């Protein structure tokens, strides 16, 4: 039997030793004679519990954390790959006190999927919004965004639908979509986490906006401090 194990490849988790933990887990499982399928996800956001290891077993997707490289042999010996009891065992992460009260919208897939697995994205409702935009067309898509009341997440909270209407009404010519991923507010990291944990959602959003306003080219404005997000986004664009 092959056991599926998830460990984050988010930049924050990597800085806390997630890669060393992942490699140690592969080696320790092989030494114990157990085959594992190591999958990489985005961070759930509980950085004080990173590196976070989640194991798919009979009890569900069971989390352990924080798991350092030196913790791995003892965890394997105590039944990590069967989801068994251990001081680092957290249970299903969605039931964690910090997590359970949240309603995740933008981050609904982050931590649950492999960020660069297109089939995983589609299986979790990926491209559903794009399919609808293609079905109803440009004007109806813009009108739905206007009626939704969606606003920008910056300080001005400017209505997104008004921006899209303005572009749609411009004379014919080359139009562009600009995705501002600079994230100038100190210490927020929400854009970075989304790009690293669910990059296809950024791509899908840009395509929907392009369909809505008649744009055929897009640019992502990304800050230089995010080299890992840059790599993930480029790989996702290639895959998409």
mmCIF file of C-alpha atoms in Angstrom:
data_model
loop_
_atom_site.group_PDB
_atom_site.id
_atom_site.type_symbol
_atom_site.label_atom_id
_atom_site.label_comp_id
_atom_site.label_asym_id
_atom_site.label_seq_id
_atom_site.Cartn_x
_atom_site.Cartn_y
_atom_site.Cartn_z
ATOM 1 C CA UNK A 1 0.000 0.000 0.000
ATOM 2 C CA UNK A 2 1.194 3.510 -0.831
ATOM 3 C CA UNK A 3 0.514 6.253 1.717
ATOM 4 C CA UNK A 4 -0.086 9.840 0.517
ATOM 5 C CA UNK A 5 1.707 12.479 2.586
ATOM 6 C CA UNK A 6 1.381 16.261 2.166
ATOM 7 C CA UNK A 7 4.081 18.794 3.086
ATOM 8 C CA UNK A 8 3.931 22.483 2.170
ATOM 9 C CA UNK A 9 6.268 23.971 -0.433
ATOM 10 C CA UNK A 10 5.197 27.506 0.493
ATOM 11 C CA UNK A 11 8.146 29.903 0.921
ATOM 12 C CA UNK A 12 7.355 30.391 4.599
ATOM 13 C CA UNK A 13 7.253 26.646 5.243
ATOM 14 C CA UNK A 14 10.479 26.147 3.294
ATOM 15 C CA UNK A 15 12.185 28.779 5.445
ATOM 16 C CA UNK A 16 11.132 26.747 8.487
ATOM 17 C CA UNK A 17 12.679 23.531 7.166
ATOM 18 C CA UNK A 18 9.897 21.878 5.162
ATOM 19 C CA UNK A 19 12.252 20.592 2.439
ATOM 20 C CA UNK A 20 14.576 18.891 4.921
ATOM 21 C CA UNK A 21 11.562 17.332 6.635
ATOM 22 C CA UNK A 22 10.214 16.092 3.294
ATOM 23 C CA UNK A 23 13.503 14.472 2.289
ATOM 24 C CA UNK A 24 13.956 12.879 5.705
ATOM 25 C CA UNK A 25 10.410 11.504 5.521
ATOM 26 C CA UNK A 26 11.076 9.913 2.140
ATOM 27 C CA UNK A 27 14.267 8.287 3.411
ATOM 28 C CA UNK A 28 12.743 7.116 6.704
ATOM 29 C CA UNK A 29 9.688 5.635 5.014
ATOM 30 C CA UNK A 30 11.882 3.764 2.537
ATOM 31 C CA UNK A 31 14.024 2.423 5.392
ATOM 32 C CA UNK A 32 10.841 1.246 7.131
ATOM 33 C CA UNK A 33 9.705 -0.531 3.971
ATOM 34 C CA UNK A 34 6.699 1.709 3.368
ATOM 35 C CA UNK A 35 5.973 3.352 0.021
ATOM 36 C CA UNK A 36 4.800 6.948 0.231
ATOM 37 C CA UNK A 37 3.495 9.378 -2.339
ATOM 38 C CA UNK A 38 4.832 12.759 -1.309
ATOM 39 C CA UNK A 39 2.633 15.650 -2.426
ATOM 40 C CA UNK A 40 3.411 19.336 -1.976
ATOM 41 C CA UNK A 41 0.783 21.937 -1.147
ATOM 42 C CA UNK A 42 0.516 25.566 -0.129
ATOM 43 C CA UNK A 43 0.615 26.518 3.535
ATOM 44 C CA UNK A 44 -2.627 26.423 5.511
ATOM 45 C CA UNK A 45 -1.359 29.586 7.188
ATOM 46 C CA UNK A 46 -0.556 28.131 10.615
ATOM 47 C CA UNK A 47 3.137 28.983 10.427
ATOM 48 C CA UNK A 48 3.751 28.214 14.092
ATOM 49 C CA UNK A 49 2.904 24.590 13.145
ATOM 50 C CA UNK A 50 5.149 24.453 10.060
ATOM 51 C CA UNK A 51 6.572 22.241 8.769
ATOM 52 C CA UNK A 52 3.079 20.700 8.774
ATOM 53 C CA UNK A 53 2.784 17.071 7.662
ATOM 54 C CA UNK A 54 -0.613 15.664 6.658
ATOM 55 C CA UNK A 55 -1.136 11.937 6.167
ATOM 56 C CA UNK A 56 -4.056 10.404 4.272
ATOM 57 C CA UNK A 57 -5.178 7.363 6.251
ATOM 58 C CA UNK A 58 -8.307 5.523 7.404
ATOM 59 C CA UNK A 59 -9.081 8.335 9.871
ATOM 60 C CA UNK A 60 -8.919 11.000 7.139
ATOM 61 C CA UNK A 61 -6.217 13.566 6.401
ATOM 62 C CA UNK A 62 -4.389 13.744 9.724
ATOM 63 C CA UNK A 63 -1.958 16.571 10.497
ATOM 64 C CA UNK A 64 1.209 16.602 12.597
ATOM 65 C CA UNK A 65 3.224 19.674 13.395
ATOM 66 C CA UNK A 66 5.565 21.315 13.682
ATOM 67 C CA UNK A 67 7.621 18.411 12.332
ATOM 68 C CA UNK A 68 11.356 19.009 12.129
ATOM 69 C CA UNK A 69 13.808 16.763 10.333
ATOM 70 C CA UNK A 70 14.899 15.232 13.638
ATOM 71 C CA UNK A 71 11.292 14.372 14.570
ATOM 72 C CA UNK A 72 10.719 12.147 11.550
ATOM 73 C CA UNK A 73 12.284 8.825 12.649
ATOM 74 C CA UNK A 74 10.379 8.824 15.947
ATOM 75 C CA UNK A 75 7.128 9.721 14.196
ATOM 76 C CA UNK A 76 7.532 6.919 11.675
ATOM 77 C CA UNK A 77 8.230 4.478 14.522
ATOM 78 C CA UNK A 78 5.126 5.654 16.419
ATOM 79 C CA UNK A 79 2.806 5.186 13.445
ATOM 80 C CA UNK A 80 2.752 8.550 11.645
ATOM 81 C CA UNK A 81 1.863 6.861 8.352
ATOM 82 C CA UNK A 82 -1.194 5.281 9.993
ATOM 83 C CA UNK A 83 -2.318 8.520 11.638
ATOM 84 C CA UNK A 84 -1.622 7.207 15.136
ATOM 85 C CA UNK A 85 -1.250 9.094 18.410
ATOM 86 C CA UNK A 86 1.788 11.294 19.082
ATOM 87 C CA UNK A 87 2.395 14.583 20.945
ATOM 88 C CA UNK A 88 2.693 16.320 17.526
ATOM 89 C CA UNK A 89 -0.578 14.847 16.203
ATOM 90 C CA UNK A 90 -3.126 17.606 15.506
ATOM 91 C CA UNK A 91 -5.892 15.577 13.853
ATOM 92 C CA UNK A 92 -7.773 16.946 10.814
ATOM 93 C CA UNK A 93 -6.413 20.468 10.395
ATOM 94 C CA UNK A 94 -9.835 21.877 9.483
ATOM 95 C CA UNK A 95 -10.950 20.989 13.027
ATOM 96 C CA UNK A 96 -8.116 22.980 14.620
ATOM 97 C CA UNK A 97 -9.447 25.766 16.852
ATOM 98 C CA UNK A 98 -7.688 28.489 14.818
ATOM 99 C CA UNK A 99 -8.959 27.098 11.530
ATOM 100 C CA UNK A 100 -12.471 25.842 12.328
ATOM 101 C CA UNK A 101 -14.152 29.246 12.691
ATOM 102 C CA UNK A 102 -12.874 30.547 9.343
ATOM 103 C CA UNK A 103 -14.869 30.828 6.127
ATOM 104 C CA UNK A 104 -12.265 30.579 3.376
ATOM 105 C CA UNK A 105 -13.187 31.999 -0.012
ATOM 106 C CA UNK A 106 -10.080 33.186 -1.847
ATOM 107 C CA UNK A 107 -8.049 30.610 0.063
ATOM 108 C CA UNK A 108 -10.555 27.746 -0.167
ATOM 109 C CA UNK A 109 -8.137 25.518 -2.111
ATOM 110 C CA UNK A 110 -4.860 26.665 -0.563
ATOM 111 C CA UNK A 111 -3.312 23.833 1.427
ATOM 112 C CA UNK A 112 -5.798 21.290 0.098
ATOM 113 C CA UNK A 113 -4.361 20.869 -3.406
ATOM 114 C CA UNK A 114 -1.076 20.527 -5.228
ATOM 115 C CA UNK A 115 -0.643 24.072 -6.609
ATOM 116 C CA UNK A 116 0.822 22.863 -9.915
ATOM 117 C CA UNK A 117 -1.528 19.935 -10.554
ATOM 118 C CA UNK A 118 -4.048 21.209 -13.091
ATOM 119 C CA UNK A 119 -6.297 18.171 -12.622
ATOM 120 C CA UNK A 120 -6.349 18.792 -8.863
ATOM 121 C CA UNK A 121 -7.392 22.397 -9.506
ATOM 122 C CA UNK A 122 -10.195 21.355 -11.836
ATOM 123 C CA UNK A 123 -11.385 18.692 -9.379
ATOM 124 C CA UNK A 124 -11.808 21.453 -6.768
ATOM 125 C CA UNK A 125 -14.052 23.688 -8.938
ATOM 126 C CA UNK A 126 -11.217 25.259 -10.904
ATOM 127 C CA UNK A 127 -12.259 27.080 -14.109
ATOM 128 C CA UNK A 128 -15.936 27.013 -13.138
ATOM 129 C CA UNK A 129 -16.003 30.826 -13.175
ATOM 130 C CA UNK A 130 -14.252 30.967 -16.540
ATOM 131 C CA UNK A 131 -16.723 28.501 -18.050
ATOM 132 C CA UNK A 132 -19.568 30.729 -16.907
ATOM 133 C CA UNK A 133 -17.940 33.871 -18.292
ATOM 134 C CA UNK A 134 -17.497 32.175 -21.670
ATOM 135 C CA UNK A 135 -21.129 31.028 -21.629
ATOM 136 C CA UNK A 136 -22.731 34.378 -20.799
ATOM 137 C CA UNK A 137 -20.313 36.656 -22.670
ATOM 138 C CA UNK A 138 -18.498 39.898 -22.027
ATOM 139 C CA UNK A 139 -21.278 42.353 -21.115
ATOM 140 C CA UNK A 140 -23.166 39.927 -18.888
ATOM 141 C CA UNK A 141 -19.949 39.061 -17.053
ATOM 142 C CA UNK A 142 -19.226 42.725 -16.380
ATOM 143 C CA UNK A 143 -22.812 43.266 -15.222
ATOM 144 C CA UNK A 144 -22.587 40.332 -12.807
ATOM 145 C CA UNK A 145 -19.421 41.777 -11.287
ATOM 146 C CA UNK A 146 -21.123 45.189 -10.955
ATOM 147 C CA UNK A 147 -24.172 43.631 -9.281
ATOM 148 C CA UNK A 148 -22.027 41.527 -6.951
ATOM 149 C CA UNK A 149 -20.595 44.614 -5.273
ATOM 150 C CA UNK A 150 -17.080 43.193 -5.517
ATOM 151 C CA UNK A 151 -14.459 45.750 -4.511
ATOM 152 C CA UNK A 152 -10.709 46.021 -4.637
ATOM 153 C CA UNK A 153 -8.796 44.883 -1.569
ATOM 154 C CA UNK A 154 -6.677 48.025 -1.381
ATOM 155 C CA UNK A 155 -7.357 51.044 0.785
ATOM 156 C CA UNK A 156 -9.722 52.691 -1.726
ATOM 157 C CA UNK A 157 -11.976 49.591 -2.027
ATOM 158 C CA UNK A 158 -12.914 50.769 -5.526
ATOM 159 C CA UNK A 159 -15.786 48.807 -7.171
ATOM 160 C CA UNK A 160 -14.311 46.239 -9.551
ATOM 161 C CA UNK A 161 -17.315 46.310 -11.874
ATOM 162 C CA UNK A 162 -16.890 50.061 -12.506
ATOM 163 C CA UNK A 163 -13.268 49.489 -13.544
ATOM 164 C CA UNK A 164 -14.331 46.733 -15.921
ATOM 165 C CA UNK A 165 -17.174 48.809 -17.377
ATOM 166 C CA UNK A 166 -14.741 51.664 -18.042
ATOM 167 C CA UNK A 167 -12.351 49.417 -19.964
ATOM 168 C CA UNK A 168 -15.144 47.699 -21.900
ATOM 169 C CA UNK A 169 -16.453 51.068 -23.137
ATOM 170 C CA UNK A 170 -13.113 52.198 -24.555
ATOM 171 C CA UNK A 171 -12.589 52.450 -28.342
ATOM 172 C CA UNK A 172 -11.357 49.300 -30.076
ATOM 173 C CA UNK A 173 -7.671 48.543 -29.649
ATOM 174 C CA UNK A 174 -5.219 46.500 -27.606
ATOM 175 C CA UNK A 175 -6.369 46.062 -24.022
ATOM 176 C CA UNK A 176 -4.425 44.640 -21.104
ATOM 177 C CA UNK A 177 -5.072 43.037 -17.729
ATOM 178 C CA UNK A 178 -2.657 44.092 -14.993
ATOM 179 C CA UNK A 179 -2.494 41.935 -11.866
ATOM 180 C CA UNK A 180 -0.958 43.880 -8.997
ATOM 181 C CA UNK A 181 0.926 41.304 -6.920
ATOM 182 C CA UNK A 182 3.456 43.746 -5.458
ATOM 183 C CA UNK A 183 1.786 43.547 -2.028
ATOM 184 C CA UNK A 184 3.194 46.791 -0.668
ATOM 185 C CA UNK A 185 1.522 46.479 2.750
ATOM 186 C CA UNK A 186 4.183 45.182 5.115
ATOM 187 C CA UNK A 187 3.825 41.628 6.397
ATOM 188 C CA UNK A 188 0.540 40.755 4.697
ATOM 189 C CA UNK A 189 1.706 37.931 2.403
ATOM 190 C CA UNK A 190 -1.822 37.075 1.212
ATOM 191 C CA UNK A 191 -0.892 37.605 -2.440
ATOM 192 C CA UNK A 192 2.292 35.568 -2.045
ATOM 193 C CA UNK A 193 0.430 32.718 -0.361
ATOM 194 C CA UNK A 194 -2.231 32.672 -3.062
ATOM 195 C CA UNK A 195 0.300 32.633 -5.898
ATOM 196 C CA UNK A 196 2.276 29.854 -4.228
ATOM 197 C CA UNK A 197 -0.725 27.845 -3.022
ATOM 198 C CA UNK A 198 -3.319 28.306 -5.794
ATOM 199 C CA UNK A 199 -1.660 29.969 -8.806
ATOM 200 C CA UNK A 200 -4.246 28.744 -11.336
ATOM 201 C CA UNK A 201 -6.879 30.849 -9.549
ATOM 202 C CA UNK A 202 -4.844 33.981 -10.330
ATOM 203 C CA UNK A 203 -4.553 32.914 -13.966
ATOM 204 C CA UNK A 204 -8.260 32.093 -14.174
ATOM 205 C CA UNK A 205 -9.191 35.449 -12.649
ATOM 206 C CA UNK A 206 -7.068 37.301 -15.181
ATOM 207 C CA UNK A 207 -8.612 35.345 -18.065
ATOM 208 C CA UNK A 208 -12.135 36.078 -16.805
ATOM 209 C CA UNK A 209 -11.254 39.767 -16.640
ATOM 210 C CA UNK A 210 -9.815 39.548 -20.167
ATOM 211 C CA UNK A 211 -12.966 37.882 -21.491
ATOM 212 C CA UNK A 212 -15.069 40.536 -19.773
ATOM 213 C CA UNK A 213 -13.283 43.626 -21.091
ATOM 214 C CA UNK A 214 -11.861 42.335 -24.382
ATOM 215 C CA UNK A 215 -8.222 42.180 -23.264
ATOM 216 C CA UNK A 216 -5.880 39.713 -24.930
ATOM 217 C CA UNK A 217 -2.657 40.278 -22.982
ATOM 218 C CA UNK A 218 -1.949 40.313 -19.276
ATOM 219 C CA UNK A 219 0.886 41.241 -16.947
ATOM 220 C CA UNK A 220 1.568 40.214 -13.370
ATOM 221 C CA UNK A 221 3.390 42.911 -11.406
ATOM 222 C CA UNK A 222 5.383 40.895 -8.869
ATOM 223 C CA UNK A 223 7.752 42.130 -6.192
ATOM 224 C CA UNK A 224 11.396 41.062 -6.356
ATOM 225 C CA UNK A 225 11.275 39.671 -2.798
ATOM 226 C CA UNK A 226 9.046 36.810 -3.997
ATOM 227 C CA UNK A 227 11.361 34.538 -6.041
ATOM 228 C CA UNK A 228 9.466 31.375 -5.061
ATOM 229 C CA UNK A 229 6.127 32.881 -6.131
ATOM 230 C CA UNK A 230 7.783 33.883 -9.413
ATOM 231 C CA UNK A 231 8.877 30.293 -10.047
ATOM 232 C CA UNK A 232 5.480 28.822 -9.147
ATOM 233 C CA UNK A 233 3.557 31.330 -11.271
ATOM 234 C CA UNK A 234 5.777 30.673 -14.306
ATOM 235 C CA UNK A 235 5.318 26.910 -13.918
ATOM 236 C CA UNK A 236 1.541 27.364 -13.557
ATOM 237 C CA UNK A 237 1.342 29.583 -16.653
ATOM 238 C CA UNK A 238 3.221 26.927 -18.635
ATOM 239 C CA UNK A 239 0.900 24.187 -17.354
ATOM 240 C CA UNK A 240 -2.231 26.228 -18.037
#
